[in-house]
C-alpha positions as a printed Julia matrix, in Angstrom:
402×3 Matrix{Float64}:
 -69.21  -65.47  -69.2
 -66.43  -66.12  -66.75
 -63.75  -65.02  -69.19
 -65.75  -61.88  -70.06
 -66.14  -61.03  -66.37
 -62.38  -61.38  -65.79
 -61.69  -59.2   -68.85
 -64.02  -56.42  -67.63
 -62.51  -56.49  -64.12
 -59.01  -56.25  -65.5
 -59.96  -53.2   -67.67
 -61.64  -51.48  -64.75
 -58.6   -52.07  -62.55
 -56.21  -50.73  -65.15
 -58.16  -47.57  -65.81
 -59.18  -46.58  -62.3
 -56.33  -47.77  -60.1
 -54.31  -45.11  -58.2
 -51.36  -45.55  -55.82
 -52.78  -46.0   -52.36
 -50.81  -45.66  -49.09
 -52.32  -47.52  -46.23
 -51.89  -45.83  -42.86
 -53.08  -46.91  -39.52
 -54.88  -44.66  -37.12
 -52.48  -45.57  -34.32
 -49.2   -43.54  -34.26
 -46.1   -45.69  -34.14
 -43.75  -44.73  -31.26
 -40.34  -46.23  -30.97
 -39.69  -47.73  -27.56
 -37.28  -45.86  -25.31
 -33.74  -47.07  -25.87
 -32.36  -49.02  -22.97
 -28.69  -49.01  -21.97
 -26.62  -51.99  -22.89
 -25.72  -54.52  -20.23
 -22.12  -53.3   -20.02
 -23.38  -49.75  -19.43
 -25.51  -50.64  -16.42
 -24.32  -50.14  -12.83
 -22.61  -53.23  -11.51
 -24.73  -55.81   -9.74
 -23.5   -57.96   -6.86
 -21.23  -60.66   -8.2
 -20.07  -63.84   -6.58
 -16.85  -63.83   -4.62
 -13.84  -64.26   -6.81
 -15.22  -62.29   -9.77
 -14.36  -58.67  -10.53
 -17.01  -55.98  -10.74
 -17.39  -53.69  -13.73
 -16.07  -50.08  -13.41
 -18.32  -47.85  -11.33
 -20.78  -45.81  -13.33
 -23.12  -42.94  -12.68
 -26.32  -42.01  -14.53
 -26.68  -38.31  -15.31
 -30.3   -37.19  -15.67
 -30.51  -34.55  -18.37
 -34.27  -34.26  -18.44
 -35.64  -30.73  -18.41
 -38.29  -28.47  -19.82
 -36.46  -28.17  -23.12
 -36.52  -31.92  -23.71
 -39.67  -33.64  -24.97
 -38.45  -36.94  -23.61
 -36.23  -37.87  -20.72
 -32.67  -38.66  -21.71
 -30.22  -40.44  -19.45
 -26.51  -40.5   -20.25
 -24.33  -42.98  -18.46
 -20.87  -41.59  -17.61
 -18.22  -43.66  -15.9
 -16.61  -42.29  -12.75
 -13.23  -42.0   -14.39
 -14.46  -38.93  -16.32
 -15.97  -37.34  -13.23
 -12.81  -37.93  -11.23
 -10.72  -35.85  -13.64
 -11.98  -32.74  -11.85
 -10.4   -33.75   -8.57
  -8.02  -36.66   -9.23
  -4.3   -35.89   -8.76
  -1.21  -37.82   -9.8
   1.52  -35.73   -8.17
   4.87  -37.26   -7.26
   6.51  -34.31   -5.48
   3.81  -32.07   -4.04
   6.11  -29.22   -2.91
   7.85  -29.02   -6.3
   4.5   -29.12   -8.08
   3.21  -26.26   -5.92
   6.26  -24.18   -6.88
   5.65  -24.98  -10.52
   1.94  -24.14  -10.28
   2.62  -20.69   -8.81
   5.64  -20.05  -11.12
   7.82  -19.41   -8.1
  10.68  -17.67   -9.94
   8.33  -15.23  -11.65
   6.43  -14.62   -8.4
   9.71  -13.9    -6.56
  10.66  -11.45   -9.28
   7.3    -9.69   -8.97
   7.61   -9.59   -5.17
  11.05   -7.98   -5.5
   9.53   -5.07   -7.45
   7.04   -4.55   -4.61
   9.94   -4.55   -2.13
  11.72   -1.96   -4.26
   8.6     0.21   -4.25
   8.43   -0.02   -0.45
  12.1     0.93   -0.03
  11.79    3.88   -2.42
   9.0     5.44   -0.35
  10.05    8.58    1.6
   9.24    7.08    5.03
  11.2     5.07    7.6
  11.23    1.33    6.93
   8.92   -0.7     9.18
   9.43   -4.47    9.21
   5.8    -5.65    9.42
   4.46   -3.65    6.45
   7.58   -4.51    4.43
   7.15   -8.24    5.08
   3.42   -8.0     4.32
   4.11   -6.19    1.03
   6.68   -8.78   -0.07
   4.86  -11.93    1.06
   1.42  -10.63    0.11
   2.6    -9.74   -3.39
   4.21  -13.18   -3.76
   0.97  -14.9    -2.72
  -1.17  -12.8    -5.04
   1.22  -13.43   -7.92
   1.01  -17.16   -7.14
  -2.78  -17.01   -7.23
  -2.78  -15.14  -10.54
  -0.33  -17.6   -12.11
  -2.41  -20.54  -10.91
  -5.54  -19.06  -12.48
  -3.58  -18.41  -15.65
  -2.49  -22.05  -15.92
  -5.97  -23.25  -15.04
  -7.54  -21.23  -17.87
  -4.82  -21.92  -20.43
  -4.2   -25.63  -19.85
  -5.76  -26.73  -23.19
  -3.59  -24.21  -25.06
  -0.45  -24.85  -23.03
  -0.65  -28.44  -24.24
  -0.12  -27.18  -27.81
   3.1   -25.28  -27.07
   6.49  -26.9   -26.58
   7.48  -24.35  -23.92
   4.43  -25.08  -21.76
   3.4   -28.63  -22.59
   5.0   -30.0   -19.4
   3.13  -27.75  -16.94
   1.52  -29.5   -14.01
  -2.07  -29.05  -15.16
  -1.25  -30.22  -18.67
   0.34  -33.47  -17.47
  -2.38  -33.94  -14.79
  -0.11  -33.69  -11.75
  -2.67  -31.23  -10.37
  -6.42  -31.42  -10.68
  -8.39  -28.33  -11.74
 -10.25  -28.34   -8.43
  -7.01  -28.38   -6.45
  -5.49  -25.59   -8.56
  -8.63  -23.48   -8.13
  -8.57  -24.02   -4.36
  -4.87  -23.17   -4.18
  -5.43  -19.94   -6.12
  -8.29  -18.91   -3.84
  -6.4   -19.62   -0.62
  -3.18  -17.87   -1.67
  -4.97  -14.88   -3.18
  -7.24  -14.24   -0.21
  -4.36  -14.74    2.22
  -2.26  -12.2     0.33
  -5.07   -9.65    0.39
  -5.59  -10.26    4.1
  -1.89   -9.75    4.91
  -1.78   -6.47    3.0
  -5.0    -5.19    4.57
  -4.05   -6.1     8.16
  -0.32   -5.34    8.3
  -0.12   -2.56    5.68
  -3.27   -0.67    4.65
  -6.47   -1.12    2.58
  -5.0     0.75   -0.41
  -2.24   -1.83   -0.86
  -4.76   -4.66   -0.46
  -7.11   -3.1    -3.04
  -4.25   -2.73   -5.53
  -3.34   -6.38   -5.0
  -6.91   -7.56   -5.57
  -7.16   -5.37   -8.68
  -3.94   -6.81  -10.08
  -5.16  -10.37   -9.48
  -8.38   -9.6   -11.35
  -6.62   -7.92  -14.29
  -4.18  -10.79  -14.76
  -6.7   -13.62  -14.47
  -9.85  -11.9   -15.75
  -8.56   -9.49  -18.4
  -5.05  -10.3   -19.57
  -5.36  -14.1   -19.75
  -8.57  -14.3   -21.85
  -7.51  -11.26  -23.88
  -4.44  -13.09  -25.18
  -6.64  -15.09  -27.55
  -8.81  -12.21  -28.74
  -6.9    -8.91  -29.07
  -3.41   -7.58  -29.63
  -3.88   -5.21  -26.69
  -3.17   -8.07  -24.29
   0.49   -6.97  -24.08
  -0.55   -3.56  -22.78
  -2.85   -5.21  -20.24
   0.05   -7.41  -19.14
   2.28   -4.33  -18.8
  -0.29   -2.8   -16.43
  -0.12   -5.98  -14.35
   3.65   -5.61  -14.12
   3.4    -1.94  -13.13
   1.07   -2.41  -10.14
   3.35   -4.39   -7.71
   5.71   -1.44   -7.08
   2.63    0.67   -6.38
   1.55   -1.96   -3.86
   4.9    -1.7    -2.09
   4.97    2.1    -2.16
   1.41    2.4    -0.86
   2.08   -0.23    1.83
   4.77    2.1     3.19
   3.01    5.45    2.81
  -0.72    4.8     2.5
  -0.94    7.05   -0.56
   0.34    7.36   -4.13
   2.25   10.45   -5.24
   4.03   11.4    -8.51
   7.14    9.47   -7.45
   5.11    6.27   -7.11
   3.52    6.72  -10.54
   6.96    7.37  -12.07
   8.22    4.09  -10.6
   5.16    2.26  -11.95
   5.68    3.78  -15.41
   9.28    2.54  -15.44
   8.02   -0.99  -14.77
   5.29   -0.54  -17.41
   7.74    0.42  -20.16
  10.21   -2.3   -19.22
   7.61   -4.99  -20.0
   7.7    -4.33  -23.76
  11.34   -5.0   -24.66
  11.29   -7.85  -22.15
   8.2    -9.66  -23.46
   8.76   -8.87  -27.15
  12.3   -10.22  -26.95
  10.96  -13.39  -25.3
   8.0   -13.95  -27.6
   9.77  -13.37  -30.91
  11.35  -16.82  -31.06
   8.07  -18.41  -29.93
   5.92  -17.03  -32.74
   5.13  -20.48  -34.09
   3.95  -21.79  -30.73
   1.89  -18.67  -29.98
   0.27  -18.86  -33.41
  -0.52  -22.57  -33.02
  -2.2   -21.92  -29.66
  -4.2   -19.0   -31.08
  -2.61  -16.18  -29.07
  -3.05  -12.68  -30.53
   0.26  -11.23  -29.35
   2.24   -8.63  -31.29
   4.86  -11.03  -32.63
   2.06  -13.0   -34.33
  -0.37  -10.35  -35.53
   1.95   -7.39  -36.24
   5.67   -8.11  -36.36
   6.66   -4.55  -37.2
   4.7    -3.15  -34.26
   6.47   -5.66  -32.03
   9.87   -4.26  -33.06
   8.8    -0.62  -33.0
   7.21   -0.92  -29.56
  10.4    -2.41  -28.14
  12.61    0.47  -29.21
   9.93    3.06  -28.36
   9.69    1.95  -24.73
  13.44    1.53  -24.41
  13.76    5.21  -25.28
  10.97    5.96  -22.81
  12.97    4.23  -20.07
  15.9     6.49  -20.84
  13.77    9.6   -20.34
  11.93    8.25  -17.3
  15.11    7.36  -15.4
  17.17   10.42  -16.33
  14.48   13.13  -16.34
  11.19   12.1   -14.72
  12.66   10.21  -11.75
  14.67   13.19  -10.38
  11.88   15.68  -11.12
   9.32   13.65   -9.16
  11.84   13.22   -6.32
  11.86    9.46   -6.79
  15.66    9.5    -7.1
  18.52   11.96   -7.1
  20.4    13.41  -10.04
  23.11   10.84   -9.32
  20.75    8.07  -10.44
  19.93   10.04  -13.59
  23.61    9.89  -14.56
  24.36    6.37  -13.27
  21.44    4.8   -15.12
  22.37    6.34  -18.48
  24.73    3.55  -19.67
  22.32    0.83  -18.43
  19.41    2.3   -20.39
  21.55    3.27  -23.39
  22.62   -0.33  -23.9
  18.97   -1.43  -23.78
  18.19    1.12  -26.5
  21.11   -0.24  -28.54
  19.86   -3.84  -28.28
  16.31   -2.76  -29.13
  17.61   -0.92  -32.19
  19.51   -4.02  -33.35
  16.36   -6.08  -32.84
  14.41   -3.52  -34.88
  16.89   -3.54  -37.77
  17.58   -7.29  -37.78
  14.8    -9.2   -36.01
  16.46  -12.58  -35.85
  16.72  -15.18  -33.11
  20.1   -13.93  -31.88
  19.11  -10.27  -31.43
  15.77  -11.08  -29.82
  17.44  -13.49  -27.39
  20.09  -10.91  -26.44
  17.39   -8.3   -25.83
  15.41  -10.69  -23.61
  18.35  -11.82  -21.49
  19.65   -8.28  -21.02
  16.18   -7.16  -19.91
  16.45   -9.72  -17.08
  19.64   -7.95  -15.96
  18.47   -4.43  -16.74
  15.64   -4.16  -14.22
  17.6    -5.43  -11.17
  20.4    -3.0   -12.06
  17.99   -0.09  -12.28
  16.32   -1.0    -8.97
  19.73   -1.36   -7.29
  20.86    2.07   -8.54
  17.56    3.53   -7.33
  18.11    2.16   -3.84
  21.7     3.42   -3.71
  20.68    6.92   -4.76
  17.73    6.97   -2.35
  19.66    5.9     0.75
  22.72    7.98   -0.15
  20.85   11.27   -0.07
  22.04   14.12    2.09
  19.64   16.52    3.8
  19.51   18.86    0.81
  18.83   16.02   -1.62
  15.9    14.84    0.46
  14.03   17.97   -0.53
  12.05   17.74   -3.76
  13.97   18.84   -6.85
  11.46   21.55   -7.75
  11.61   22.96   -4.22
  15.38   23.02   -4.39
  15.23   24.86   -7.73
  12.69   27.34   -6.34
  14.71   27.89   -3.17
  17.88   28.37   -5.18
  16.15   30.92   -7.41
  14.8    32.79   -4.37
  18.24   32.86   -2.76
  19.76   34.18   -5.98
  17.05   36.86   -6.23
  17.59   37.92   -2.61
  21.34   38.18   -3.11
  20.84   40.26   -6.24
  18.49   42.59   -4.35
  21.02   42.9    -1.51
  23.8    43.66   -3.96
  21.69   46.3    -5.71
  20.8    47.93   -2.38
  24.43   48.07   -1.26
  25.55   49.59   -4.54
  22.8    52.23   -4.51
  23.65   53.27   -0.96
């Protein structure tokens, strides 16, 4: 009987058994993870023993999180926003504002002031020069602040102060704000609101348009050329309070000069620009880079020899004197177009550094060497000459008929 009972139970179990998963009615919840001992804030230790590095608990709990999450971050990461390791503060300030570039930009504003058809006043001239320098410093500081991660990838820029942590981001941001607002204030108080508005606009375009655009669109070079064209307008408007055709002609000369200058510089840096992700012409369209250089070199020839005298920016003397200076730039741009190698691009870049000061010097000489007749607008002189010729012809006709 016992063996039969075991046999029947075994058959019933074999025929009716199904896989069964046993679950409990109580949901299992993992306990909240606790930080390790070395992650906890330091506790008081006996004298003679060192404390652990200071830590801070960041509470990231919010509506989006089902559970509270705490991340422990040591102070050394938080201090990177304001910690500085500078060794020569004055030299680092000059490096942060790119002092040589800012001086060059300020000189174009000074040229614009001196080319204005008004007597020179010292206070507005100083405000235009110093204010432009300060605004350029602010824009360059913002540029380095935004591009620090990408500057670290380029050999030409990997030693900048923000890359090597000689300046903290907070300090650079504060420096940019103080210099920029001071420059705007100087232009508004000692010159006029138009010059101050142009300075603020240029600061915004450089930091808010040109700098981020470099990594997204090839048009960044044109935006940068606009930035280079505004400083002479700032100087001209600081002297006059308005902008006339002569001022716009001067700005257009500075606009066109940017292309052979920057394209000659960037050509030998194509590898670095590509590595950092910059969408400049030499990376995305090499032929356009060469064509644009020669196109704007030819434009400079026409602007200086035709447009400048017609808008009464300069005299006809400047139109003739500037011809060889601009013709040589066209020649170097043509050589760069035909043979875009390192030698030709370098020659184009270095001559562009000499070209613009020469043009501005010739402008100043022609402007301050004008006689009373030359101070009249060219079109007025042509009209007056035509009227005088017509009157003389009428007088001659009358005398002959009588």
